[in-house]
mmCIF file of C-alpha atoms in Angstrom:
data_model
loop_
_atom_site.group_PDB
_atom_site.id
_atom_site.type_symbol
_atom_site.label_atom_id
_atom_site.label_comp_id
_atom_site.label_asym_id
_atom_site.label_seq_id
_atom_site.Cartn_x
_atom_site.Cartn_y
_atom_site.Cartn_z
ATOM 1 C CA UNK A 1 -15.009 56.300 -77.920
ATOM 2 C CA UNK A 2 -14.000 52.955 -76.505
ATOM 3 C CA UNK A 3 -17.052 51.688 -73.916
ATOM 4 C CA UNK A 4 -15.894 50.229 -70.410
ATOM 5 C CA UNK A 5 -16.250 46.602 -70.511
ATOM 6 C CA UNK A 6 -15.659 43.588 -67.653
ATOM 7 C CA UNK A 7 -12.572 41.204 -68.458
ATOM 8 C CA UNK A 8 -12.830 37.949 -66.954
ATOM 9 C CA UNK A 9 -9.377 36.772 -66.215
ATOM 10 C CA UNK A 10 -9.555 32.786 -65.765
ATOM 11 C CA UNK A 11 -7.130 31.018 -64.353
ATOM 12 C CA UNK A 12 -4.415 28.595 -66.283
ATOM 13 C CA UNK A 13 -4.137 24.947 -66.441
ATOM 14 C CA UNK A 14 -3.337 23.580 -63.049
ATOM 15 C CA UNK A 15 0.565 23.627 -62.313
ATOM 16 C CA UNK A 16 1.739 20.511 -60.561
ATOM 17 C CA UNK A 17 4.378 22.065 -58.868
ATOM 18 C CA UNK A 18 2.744 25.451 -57.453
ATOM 19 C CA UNK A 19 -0.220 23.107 -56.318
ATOM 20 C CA UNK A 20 -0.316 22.735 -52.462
ATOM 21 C CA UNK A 21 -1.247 19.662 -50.151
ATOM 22 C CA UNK A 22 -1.281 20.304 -46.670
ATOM 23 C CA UNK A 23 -2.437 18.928 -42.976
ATOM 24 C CA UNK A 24 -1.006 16.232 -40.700
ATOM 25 C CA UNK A 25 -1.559 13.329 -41.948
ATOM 26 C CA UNK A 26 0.621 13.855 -45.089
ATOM 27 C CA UNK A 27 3.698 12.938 -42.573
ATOM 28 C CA UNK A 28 1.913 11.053 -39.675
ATOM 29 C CA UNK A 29 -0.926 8.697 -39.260
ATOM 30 C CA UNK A 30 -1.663 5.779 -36.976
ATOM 31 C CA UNK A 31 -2.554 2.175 -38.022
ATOM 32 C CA UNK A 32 -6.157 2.155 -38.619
ATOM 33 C CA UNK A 33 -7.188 5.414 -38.327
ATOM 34 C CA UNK A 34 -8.837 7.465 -41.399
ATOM 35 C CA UNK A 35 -6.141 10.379 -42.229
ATOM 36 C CA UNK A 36 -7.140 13.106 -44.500
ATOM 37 C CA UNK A 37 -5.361 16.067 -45.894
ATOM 38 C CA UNK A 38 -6.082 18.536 -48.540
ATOM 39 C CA UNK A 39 -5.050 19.392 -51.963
ATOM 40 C CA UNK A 40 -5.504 22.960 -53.392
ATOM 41 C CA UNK A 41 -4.709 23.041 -57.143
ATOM 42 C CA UNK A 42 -3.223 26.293 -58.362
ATOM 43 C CA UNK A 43 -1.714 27.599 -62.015
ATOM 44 C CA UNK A 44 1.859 28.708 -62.818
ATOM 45 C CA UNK A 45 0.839 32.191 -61.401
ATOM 46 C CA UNK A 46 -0.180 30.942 -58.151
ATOM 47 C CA UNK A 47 -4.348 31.702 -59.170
ATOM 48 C CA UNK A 48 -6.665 29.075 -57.385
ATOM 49 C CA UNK A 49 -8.050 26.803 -60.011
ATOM 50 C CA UNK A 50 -11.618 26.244 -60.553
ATOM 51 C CA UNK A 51 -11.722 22.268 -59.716
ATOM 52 C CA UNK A 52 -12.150 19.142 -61.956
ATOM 53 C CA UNK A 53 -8.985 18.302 -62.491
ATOM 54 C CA UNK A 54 -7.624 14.519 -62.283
ATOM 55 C CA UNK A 55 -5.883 13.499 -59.357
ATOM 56 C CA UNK A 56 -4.503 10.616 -57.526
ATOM 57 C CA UNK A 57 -2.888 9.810 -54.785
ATOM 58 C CA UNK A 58 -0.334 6.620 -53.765
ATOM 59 C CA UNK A 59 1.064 5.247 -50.368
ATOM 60 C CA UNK A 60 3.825 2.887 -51.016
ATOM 61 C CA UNK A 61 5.501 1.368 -47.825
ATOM 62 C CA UNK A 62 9.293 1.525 -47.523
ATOM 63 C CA UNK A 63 11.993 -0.440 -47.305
ATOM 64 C CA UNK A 64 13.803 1.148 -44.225
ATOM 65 C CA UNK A 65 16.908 -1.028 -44.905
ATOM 66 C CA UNK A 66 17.457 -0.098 -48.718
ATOM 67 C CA UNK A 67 15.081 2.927 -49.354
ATOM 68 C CA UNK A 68 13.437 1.439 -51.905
ATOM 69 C CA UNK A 69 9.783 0.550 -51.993
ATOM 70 C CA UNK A 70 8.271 -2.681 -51.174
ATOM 71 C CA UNK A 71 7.490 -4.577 -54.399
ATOM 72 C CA UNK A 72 5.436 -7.234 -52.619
ATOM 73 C CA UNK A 73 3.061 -4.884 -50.755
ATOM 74 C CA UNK A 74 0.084 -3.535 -52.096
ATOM 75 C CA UNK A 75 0.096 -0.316 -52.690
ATOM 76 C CA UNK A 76 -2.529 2.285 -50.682
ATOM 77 C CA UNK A 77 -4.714 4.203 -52.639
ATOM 78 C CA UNK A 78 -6.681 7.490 -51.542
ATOM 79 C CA UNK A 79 -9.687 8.368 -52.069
ATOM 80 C CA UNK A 80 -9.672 11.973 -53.549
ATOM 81 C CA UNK A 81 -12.950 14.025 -53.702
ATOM 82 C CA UNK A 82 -13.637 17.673 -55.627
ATOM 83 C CA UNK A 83 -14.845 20.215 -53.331
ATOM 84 C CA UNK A 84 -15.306 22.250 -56.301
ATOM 85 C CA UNK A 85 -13.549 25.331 -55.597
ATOM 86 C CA UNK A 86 -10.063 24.086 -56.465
ATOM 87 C CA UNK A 87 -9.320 21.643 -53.390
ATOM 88 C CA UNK A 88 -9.405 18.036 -52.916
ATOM 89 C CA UNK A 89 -10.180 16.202 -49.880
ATOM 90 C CA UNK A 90 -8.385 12.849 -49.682
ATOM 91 C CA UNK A 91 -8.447 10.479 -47.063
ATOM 92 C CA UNK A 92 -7.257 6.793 -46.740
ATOM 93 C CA UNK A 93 -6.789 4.215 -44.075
ATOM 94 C CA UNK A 94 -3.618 2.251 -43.898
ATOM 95 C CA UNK A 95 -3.516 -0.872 -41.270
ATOM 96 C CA UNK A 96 0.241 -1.552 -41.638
ATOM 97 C CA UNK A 97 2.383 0.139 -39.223
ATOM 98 C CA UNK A 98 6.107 1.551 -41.385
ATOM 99 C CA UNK A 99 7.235 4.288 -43.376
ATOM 100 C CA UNK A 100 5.202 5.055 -46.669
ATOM 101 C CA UNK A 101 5.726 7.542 -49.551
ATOM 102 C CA UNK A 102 3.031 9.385 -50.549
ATOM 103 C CA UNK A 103 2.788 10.110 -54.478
ATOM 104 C CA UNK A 104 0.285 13.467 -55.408
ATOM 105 C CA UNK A 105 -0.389 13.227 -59.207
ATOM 106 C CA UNK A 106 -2.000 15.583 -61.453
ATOM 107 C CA UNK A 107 -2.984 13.821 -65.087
ATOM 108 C CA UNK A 108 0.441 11.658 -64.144
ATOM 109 C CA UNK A 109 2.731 14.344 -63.474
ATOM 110 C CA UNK A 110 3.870 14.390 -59.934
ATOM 111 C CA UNK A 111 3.426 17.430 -57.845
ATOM 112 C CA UNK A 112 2.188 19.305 -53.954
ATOM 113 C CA UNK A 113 5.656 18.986 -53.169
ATOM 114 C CA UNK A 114 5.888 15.010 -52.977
ATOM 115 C CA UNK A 115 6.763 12.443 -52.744
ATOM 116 C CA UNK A 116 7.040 12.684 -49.292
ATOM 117 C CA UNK A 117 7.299 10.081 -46.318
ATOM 118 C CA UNK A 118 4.363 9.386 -44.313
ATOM 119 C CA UNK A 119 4.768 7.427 -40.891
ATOM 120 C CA UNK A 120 2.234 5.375 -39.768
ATOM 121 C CA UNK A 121 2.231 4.378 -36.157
ATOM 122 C CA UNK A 122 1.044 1.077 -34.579
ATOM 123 C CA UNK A 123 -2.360 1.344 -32.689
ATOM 124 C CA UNK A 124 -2.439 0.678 -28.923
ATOM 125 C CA UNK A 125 -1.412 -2.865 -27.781
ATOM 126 C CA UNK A 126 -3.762 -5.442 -27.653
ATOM 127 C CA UNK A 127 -2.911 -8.110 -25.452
ATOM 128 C CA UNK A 128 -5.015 -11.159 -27.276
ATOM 129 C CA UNK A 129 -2.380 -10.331 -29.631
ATOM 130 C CA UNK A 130 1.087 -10.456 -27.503
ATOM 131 C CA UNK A 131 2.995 -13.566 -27.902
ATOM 132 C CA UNK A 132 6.251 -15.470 -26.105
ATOM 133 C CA UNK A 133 8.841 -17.321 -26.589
ATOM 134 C CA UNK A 134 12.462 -18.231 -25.580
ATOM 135 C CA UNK A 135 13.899 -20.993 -23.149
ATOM 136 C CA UNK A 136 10.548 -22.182 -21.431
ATOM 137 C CA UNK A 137 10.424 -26.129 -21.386
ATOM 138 C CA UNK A 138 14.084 -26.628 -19.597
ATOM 139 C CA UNK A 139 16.113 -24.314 -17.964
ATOM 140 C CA UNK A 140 19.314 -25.054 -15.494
ATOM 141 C CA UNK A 141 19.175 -24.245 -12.017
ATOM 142 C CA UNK A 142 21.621 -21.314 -11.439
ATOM 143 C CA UNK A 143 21.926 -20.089 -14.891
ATOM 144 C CA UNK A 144 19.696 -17.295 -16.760
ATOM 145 C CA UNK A 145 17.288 -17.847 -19.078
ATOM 146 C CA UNK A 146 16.015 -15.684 -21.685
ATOM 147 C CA UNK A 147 12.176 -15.412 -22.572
ATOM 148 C CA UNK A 148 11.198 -12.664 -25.223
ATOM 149 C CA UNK A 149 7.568 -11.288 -25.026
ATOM 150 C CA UNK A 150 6.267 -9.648 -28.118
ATOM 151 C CA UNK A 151 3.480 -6.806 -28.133
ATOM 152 C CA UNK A 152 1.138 -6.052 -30.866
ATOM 153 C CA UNK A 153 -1.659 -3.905 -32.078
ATOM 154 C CA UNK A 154 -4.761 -5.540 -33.052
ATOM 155 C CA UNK A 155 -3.586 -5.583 -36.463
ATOM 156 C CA UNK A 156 -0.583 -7.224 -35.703
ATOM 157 C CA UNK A 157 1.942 -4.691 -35.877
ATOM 158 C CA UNK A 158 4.815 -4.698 -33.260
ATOM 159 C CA UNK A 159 4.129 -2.037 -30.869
ATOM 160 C CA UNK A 160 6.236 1.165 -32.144
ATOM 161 C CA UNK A 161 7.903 3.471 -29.888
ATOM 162 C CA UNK A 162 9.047 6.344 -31.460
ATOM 163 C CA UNK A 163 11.368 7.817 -30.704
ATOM 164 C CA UNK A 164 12.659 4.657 -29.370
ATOM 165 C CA UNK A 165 15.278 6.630 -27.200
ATOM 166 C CA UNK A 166 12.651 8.194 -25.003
ATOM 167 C CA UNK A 167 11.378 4.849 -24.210
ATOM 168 C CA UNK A 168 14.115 2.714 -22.824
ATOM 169 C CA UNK A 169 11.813 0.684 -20.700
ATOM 170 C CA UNK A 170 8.750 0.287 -23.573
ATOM 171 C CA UNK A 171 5.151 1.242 -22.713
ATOM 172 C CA UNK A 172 3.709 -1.972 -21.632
ATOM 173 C CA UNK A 173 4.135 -3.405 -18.401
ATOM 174 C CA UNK A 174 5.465 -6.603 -18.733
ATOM 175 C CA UNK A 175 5.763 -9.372 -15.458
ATOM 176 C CA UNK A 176 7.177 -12.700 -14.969
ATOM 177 C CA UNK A 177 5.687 -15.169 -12.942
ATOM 178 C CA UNK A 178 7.454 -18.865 -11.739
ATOM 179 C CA UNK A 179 4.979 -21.073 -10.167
ATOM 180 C CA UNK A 180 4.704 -23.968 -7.909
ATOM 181 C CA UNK A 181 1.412 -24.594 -8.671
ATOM 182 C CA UNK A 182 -1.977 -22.857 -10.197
ATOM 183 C CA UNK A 183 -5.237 -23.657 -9.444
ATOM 184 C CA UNK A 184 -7.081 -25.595 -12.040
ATOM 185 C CA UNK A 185 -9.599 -23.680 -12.372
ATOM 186 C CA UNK A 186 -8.134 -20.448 -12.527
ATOM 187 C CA UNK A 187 -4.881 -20.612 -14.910
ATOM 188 C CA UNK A 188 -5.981 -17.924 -16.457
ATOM 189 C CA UNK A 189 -6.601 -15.770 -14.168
ATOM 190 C CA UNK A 190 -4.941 -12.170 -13.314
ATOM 191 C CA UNK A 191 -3.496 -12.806 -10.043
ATOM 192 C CA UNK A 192 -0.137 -14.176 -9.214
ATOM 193 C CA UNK A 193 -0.188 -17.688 -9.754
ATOM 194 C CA UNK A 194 -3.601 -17.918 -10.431
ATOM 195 C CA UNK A 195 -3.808 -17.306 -6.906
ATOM 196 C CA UNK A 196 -1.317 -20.734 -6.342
ATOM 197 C CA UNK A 197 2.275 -20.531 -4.846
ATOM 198 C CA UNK A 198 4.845 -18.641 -6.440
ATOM 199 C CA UNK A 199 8.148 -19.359 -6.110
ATOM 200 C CA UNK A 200 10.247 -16.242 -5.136
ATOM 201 C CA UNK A 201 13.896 -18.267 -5.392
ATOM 202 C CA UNK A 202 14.464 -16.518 -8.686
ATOM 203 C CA UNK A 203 16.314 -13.385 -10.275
ATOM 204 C CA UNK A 204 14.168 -11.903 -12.736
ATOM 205 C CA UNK A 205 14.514 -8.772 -15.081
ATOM 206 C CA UNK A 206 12.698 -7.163 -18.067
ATOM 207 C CA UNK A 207 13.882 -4.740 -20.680
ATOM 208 C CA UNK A 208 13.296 -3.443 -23.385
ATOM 209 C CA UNK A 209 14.239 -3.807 -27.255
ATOM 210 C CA UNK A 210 16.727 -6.394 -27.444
ATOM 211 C CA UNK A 211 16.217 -9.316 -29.876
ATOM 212 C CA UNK A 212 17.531 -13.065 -29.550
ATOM 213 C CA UNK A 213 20.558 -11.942 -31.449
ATOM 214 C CA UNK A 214 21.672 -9.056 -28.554
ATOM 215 C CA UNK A 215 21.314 -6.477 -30.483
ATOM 216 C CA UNK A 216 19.119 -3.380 -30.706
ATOM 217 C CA UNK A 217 18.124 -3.557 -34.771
ATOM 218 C CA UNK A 218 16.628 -6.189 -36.149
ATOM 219 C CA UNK A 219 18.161 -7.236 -39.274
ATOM 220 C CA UNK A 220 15.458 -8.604 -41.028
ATOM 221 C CA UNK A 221 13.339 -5.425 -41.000
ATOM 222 C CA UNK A 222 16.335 -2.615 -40.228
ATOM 223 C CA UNK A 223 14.135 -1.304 -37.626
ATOM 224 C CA UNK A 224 14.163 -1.627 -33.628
ATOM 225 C CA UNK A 225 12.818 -4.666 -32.489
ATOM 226 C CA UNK A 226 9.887 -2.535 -31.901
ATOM 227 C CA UNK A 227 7.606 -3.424 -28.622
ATOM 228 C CA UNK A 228 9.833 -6.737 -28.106
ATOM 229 C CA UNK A 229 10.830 -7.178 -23.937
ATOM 230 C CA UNK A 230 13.183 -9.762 -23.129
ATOM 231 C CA UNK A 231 12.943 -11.348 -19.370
ATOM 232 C CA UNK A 232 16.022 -12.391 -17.678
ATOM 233 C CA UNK A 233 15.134 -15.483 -15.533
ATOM 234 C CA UNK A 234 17.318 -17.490 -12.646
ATOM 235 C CA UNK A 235 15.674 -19.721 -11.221
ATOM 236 C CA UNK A 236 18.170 -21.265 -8.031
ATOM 237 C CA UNK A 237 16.089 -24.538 -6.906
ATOM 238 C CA UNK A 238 15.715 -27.663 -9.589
ATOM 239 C CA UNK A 239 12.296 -28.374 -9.541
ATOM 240 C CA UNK A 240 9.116 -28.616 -12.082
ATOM 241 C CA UNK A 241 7.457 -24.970 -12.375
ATOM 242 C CA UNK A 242 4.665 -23.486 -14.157
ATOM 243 C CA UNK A 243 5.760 -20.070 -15.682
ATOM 244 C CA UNK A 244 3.076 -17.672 -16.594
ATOM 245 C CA UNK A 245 4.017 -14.254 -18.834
ATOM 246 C CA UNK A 246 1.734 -11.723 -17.999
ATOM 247 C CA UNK A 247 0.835 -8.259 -20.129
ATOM 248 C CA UNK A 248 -0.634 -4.922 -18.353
ATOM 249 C CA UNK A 249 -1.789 -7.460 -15.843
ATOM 250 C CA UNK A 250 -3.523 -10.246 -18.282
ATOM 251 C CA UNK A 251 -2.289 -13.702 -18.795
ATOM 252 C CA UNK A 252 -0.356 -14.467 -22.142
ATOM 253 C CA UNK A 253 -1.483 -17.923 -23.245
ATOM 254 C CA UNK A 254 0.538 -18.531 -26.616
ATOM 255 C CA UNK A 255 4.544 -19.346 -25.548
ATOM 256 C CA UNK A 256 6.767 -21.046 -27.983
ATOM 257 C CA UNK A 257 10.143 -23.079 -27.418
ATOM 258 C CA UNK A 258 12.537 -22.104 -30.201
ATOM 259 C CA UNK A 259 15.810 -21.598 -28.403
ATOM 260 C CA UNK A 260 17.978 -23.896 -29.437
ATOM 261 C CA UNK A 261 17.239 -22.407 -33.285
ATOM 262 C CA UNK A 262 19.815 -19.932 -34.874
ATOM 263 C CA UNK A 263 18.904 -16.275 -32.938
ATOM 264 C CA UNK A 264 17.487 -15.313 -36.386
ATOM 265 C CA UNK A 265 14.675 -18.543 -36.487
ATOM 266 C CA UNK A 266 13.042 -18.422 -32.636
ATOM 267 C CA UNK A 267 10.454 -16.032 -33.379
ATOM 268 C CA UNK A 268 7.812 -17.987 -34.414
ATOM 269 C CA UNK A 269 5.976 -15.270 -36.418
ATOM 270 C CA UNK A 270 2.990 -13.783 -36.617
ATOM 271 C CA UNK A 271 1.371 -16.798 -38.527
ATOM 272 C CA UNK A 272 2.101 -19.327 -36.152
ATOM 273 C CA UNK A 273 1.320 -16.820 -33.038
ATOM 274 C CA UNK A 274 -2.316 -16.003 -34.951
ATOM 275 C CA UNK A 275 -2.912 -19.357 -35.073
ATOM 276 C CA UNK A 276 -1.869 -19.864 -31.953
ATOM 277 C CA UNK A 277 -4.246 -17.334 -30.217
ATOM 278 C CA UNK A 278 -6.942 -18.226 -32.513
ATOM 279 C CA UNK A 279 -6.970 -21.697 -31.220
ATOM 280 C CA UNK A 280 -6.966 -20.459 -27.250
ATOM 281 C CA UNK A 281 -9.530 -17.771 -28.010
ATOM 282 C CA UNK A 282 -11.776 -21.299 -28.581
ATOM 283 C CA UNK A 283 -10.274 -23.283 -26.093
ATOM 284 C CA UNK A 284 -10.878 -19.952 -23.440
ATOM 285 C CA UNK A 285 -14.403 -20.046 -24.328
ATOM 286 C CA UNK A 286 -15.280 -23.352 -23.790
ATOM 287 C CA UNK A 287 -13.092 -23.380 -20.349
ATOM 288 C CA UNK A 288 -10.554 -25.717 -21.433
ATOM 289 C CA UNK A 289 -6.516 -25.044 -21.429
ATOM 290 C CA UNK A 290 -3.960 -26.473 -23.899
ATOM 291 C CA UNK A 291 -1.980 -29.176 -22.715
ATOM 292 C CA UNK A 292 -0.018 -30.654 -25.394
ATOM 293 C CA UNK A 293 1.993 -29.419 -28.045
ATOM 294 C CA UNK A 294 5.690 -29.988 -29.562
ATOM 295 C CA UNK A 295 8.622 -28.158 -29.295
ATOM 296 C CA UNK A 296 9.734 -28.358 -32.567
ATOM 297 C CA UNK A 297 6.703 -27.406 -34.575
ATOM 298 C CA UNK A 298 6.376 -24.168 -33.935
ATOM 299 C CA UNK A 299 3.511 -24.630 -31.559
ATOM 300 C CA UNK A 300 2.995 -23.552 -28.029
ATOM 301 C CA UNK A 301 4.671 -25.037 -25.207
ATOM 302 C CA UNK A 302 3.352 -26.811 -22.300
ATOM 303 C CA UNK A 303 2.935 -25.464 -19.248
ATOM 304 C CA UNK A 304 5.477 -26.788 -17.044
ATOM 305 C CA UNK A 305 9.451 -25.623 -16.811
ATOM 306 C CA UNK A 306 11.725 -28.223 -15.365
ATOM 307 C CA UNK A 307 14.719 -26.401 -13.769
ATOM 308 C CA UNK A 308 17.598 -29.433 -13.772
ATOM 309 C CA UNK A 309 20.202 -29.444 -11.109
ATOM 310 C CA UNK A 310 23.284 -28.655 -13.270
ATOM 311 C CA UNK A 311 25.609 -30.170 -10.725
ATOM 312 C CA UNK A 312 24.074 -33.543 -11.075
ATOM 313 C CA UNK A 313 23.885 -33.252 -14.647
ATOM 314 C CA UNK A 314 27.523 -33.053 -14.867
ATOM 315 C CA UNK A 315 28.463 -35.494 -12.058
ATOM 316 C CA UNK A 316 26.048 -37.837 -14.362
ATOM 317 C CA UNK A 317 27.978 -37.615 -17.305
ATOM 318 C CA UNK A 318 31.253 -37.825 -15.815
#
């Protein structure tokens, strides 16, 4: 007579492809915020393996004009730990703001249904990061000017609105100011003018998303000219102003003069703007206020506009 016995059915090796990752943050994450998401390695017959098996995972950011993958950007790496019981824990952190593809590998062999795209969001704005720049030193009396104010997290990536088409106006608020004067000892400060004399002779309007070029994409990146605001200014008397940018109600220090450059070259960039507020973060503590600077050399303007009388200009050069 044949005795019962127990059979111990085990699962098989782990199958790449039936293996599962799930949770949120496989597809969306913010700028630096820890994401996690789970792995659950399974065979060919859908058991639950056991754990210990060897797994990585890969972020590479994308190329949003070309698809391809950005060879001169490090690539992410989480960190993946054995629960044990057949699923992974992985989390990473990811401070640059795009479109990544996430890689799942088991001994090498891709699998958990990637690659996939992950898209990581900027963090909120921080205003010691915003920047300006456009037509600041000279304008024309009568004739618009155009002043571009770019918002950033406080990892420097342009404030993303997504989808861009349910924010036509942004989600900063954004307000021009044309002085006659500012106190001394308040140019700084939050209210209009520094609590000097504005002048109200002027047409002014903000929106939202349009570069120096007039269009809606940027070319260099293929992507909206995310959390960029251009100001419309027209100012109707020829006199010497002070004009003061400010963002959700705080005064923008760092304003650069590039206009006269290609459309393409009057962004300064975020290396000359992080210098830039690096050197009035100093200057703010110890109470003083940048007054000189050049308009070529990609450093910030000074502080006064001169609005020229266009119909003398041309009389003089008749």
């Amino acid at each position: 007579d044949v005795k019962p016995f127990d059979l111990t059915v085990t699962p098989g090796i782990t199958s790449p492809v039936h293996s599962v990752a799930s949770g949120s943050y496989i597809t969306l994450s913010t700028a630096g915020v820890v994401g996690s998401f789970q792995i659950t390695c399974k065979d060919a017959f859908l058991n639950r393996r056991p754990g210990g098996d060897s797994i990585s995972t890969l972020m590479q950011l994308i190329d949003v004009r070309t698809g391809d993958l950005y060879s001169t950007v490090e690539p992410v790496t989480g960190n993946v730990n054995d629960n044990s019981d057949g699923s992974y824990s992985v989390s990473y952190g990811i401070t640059q703001a795009g479109l990544y593809r996430i890689s799942i590998q088991f001994s090498g062999t891709l699998g958990a249904g990637t690659p996939v795209q992950l898209a990581v969001r900027s963090a909120p704005a921080d205003i010691s990061k915003t920047y300006v720049y456009g037509q600041l030193l000279e304008v024309n009396a009568g004739f618009p000017s155009l002043i571009y104010v770019q918002t950033r997290d406080s990892f420097g990536n342009n404030i993303l609105t997504e989808p861009i088409d349910e924010f036509p106006l942004g989600t900063e608020t954004i307000e021009f100011e044309l002085c006659i004067s500012v106190p001394e000892s308040n140019t700084r400060g939050p209210e209009v003018c520094g609590g000097g004399v504005e002048e109200l002779s002027v047409g002014k309007e903000v929106k939202y998303n349009e570069g120096p070029d007039g269009l809606s994409v940027n070319s260099k990146t293929g992507t909206p000219y995310y959390g960029l605001y251009l100001i419309t200014m027209n100012p109707f008397n020829p006199i010497a102003y002070i004009s003061r940018i400010k963002h959700n109600g705080e005064y923008v220090p760092c304003m650069f003069d590039l206009h006269t450059l290609p459309p393409d070259q009057q962004d300064p960039g975020p290396d000359a703007a992080n210098q830039c507020i690096a050197e009035e973060a100093v200057e703010a503590a110890a109470g003083s206020v940048r007054r000189a600077a050049f308009r070529w050399q990609r450093e910030p303007v000074p502080s006064t506009m001169v609005v020229s009388n266009t119909s003398r200009v041309h009389r003089a050069g008749a």
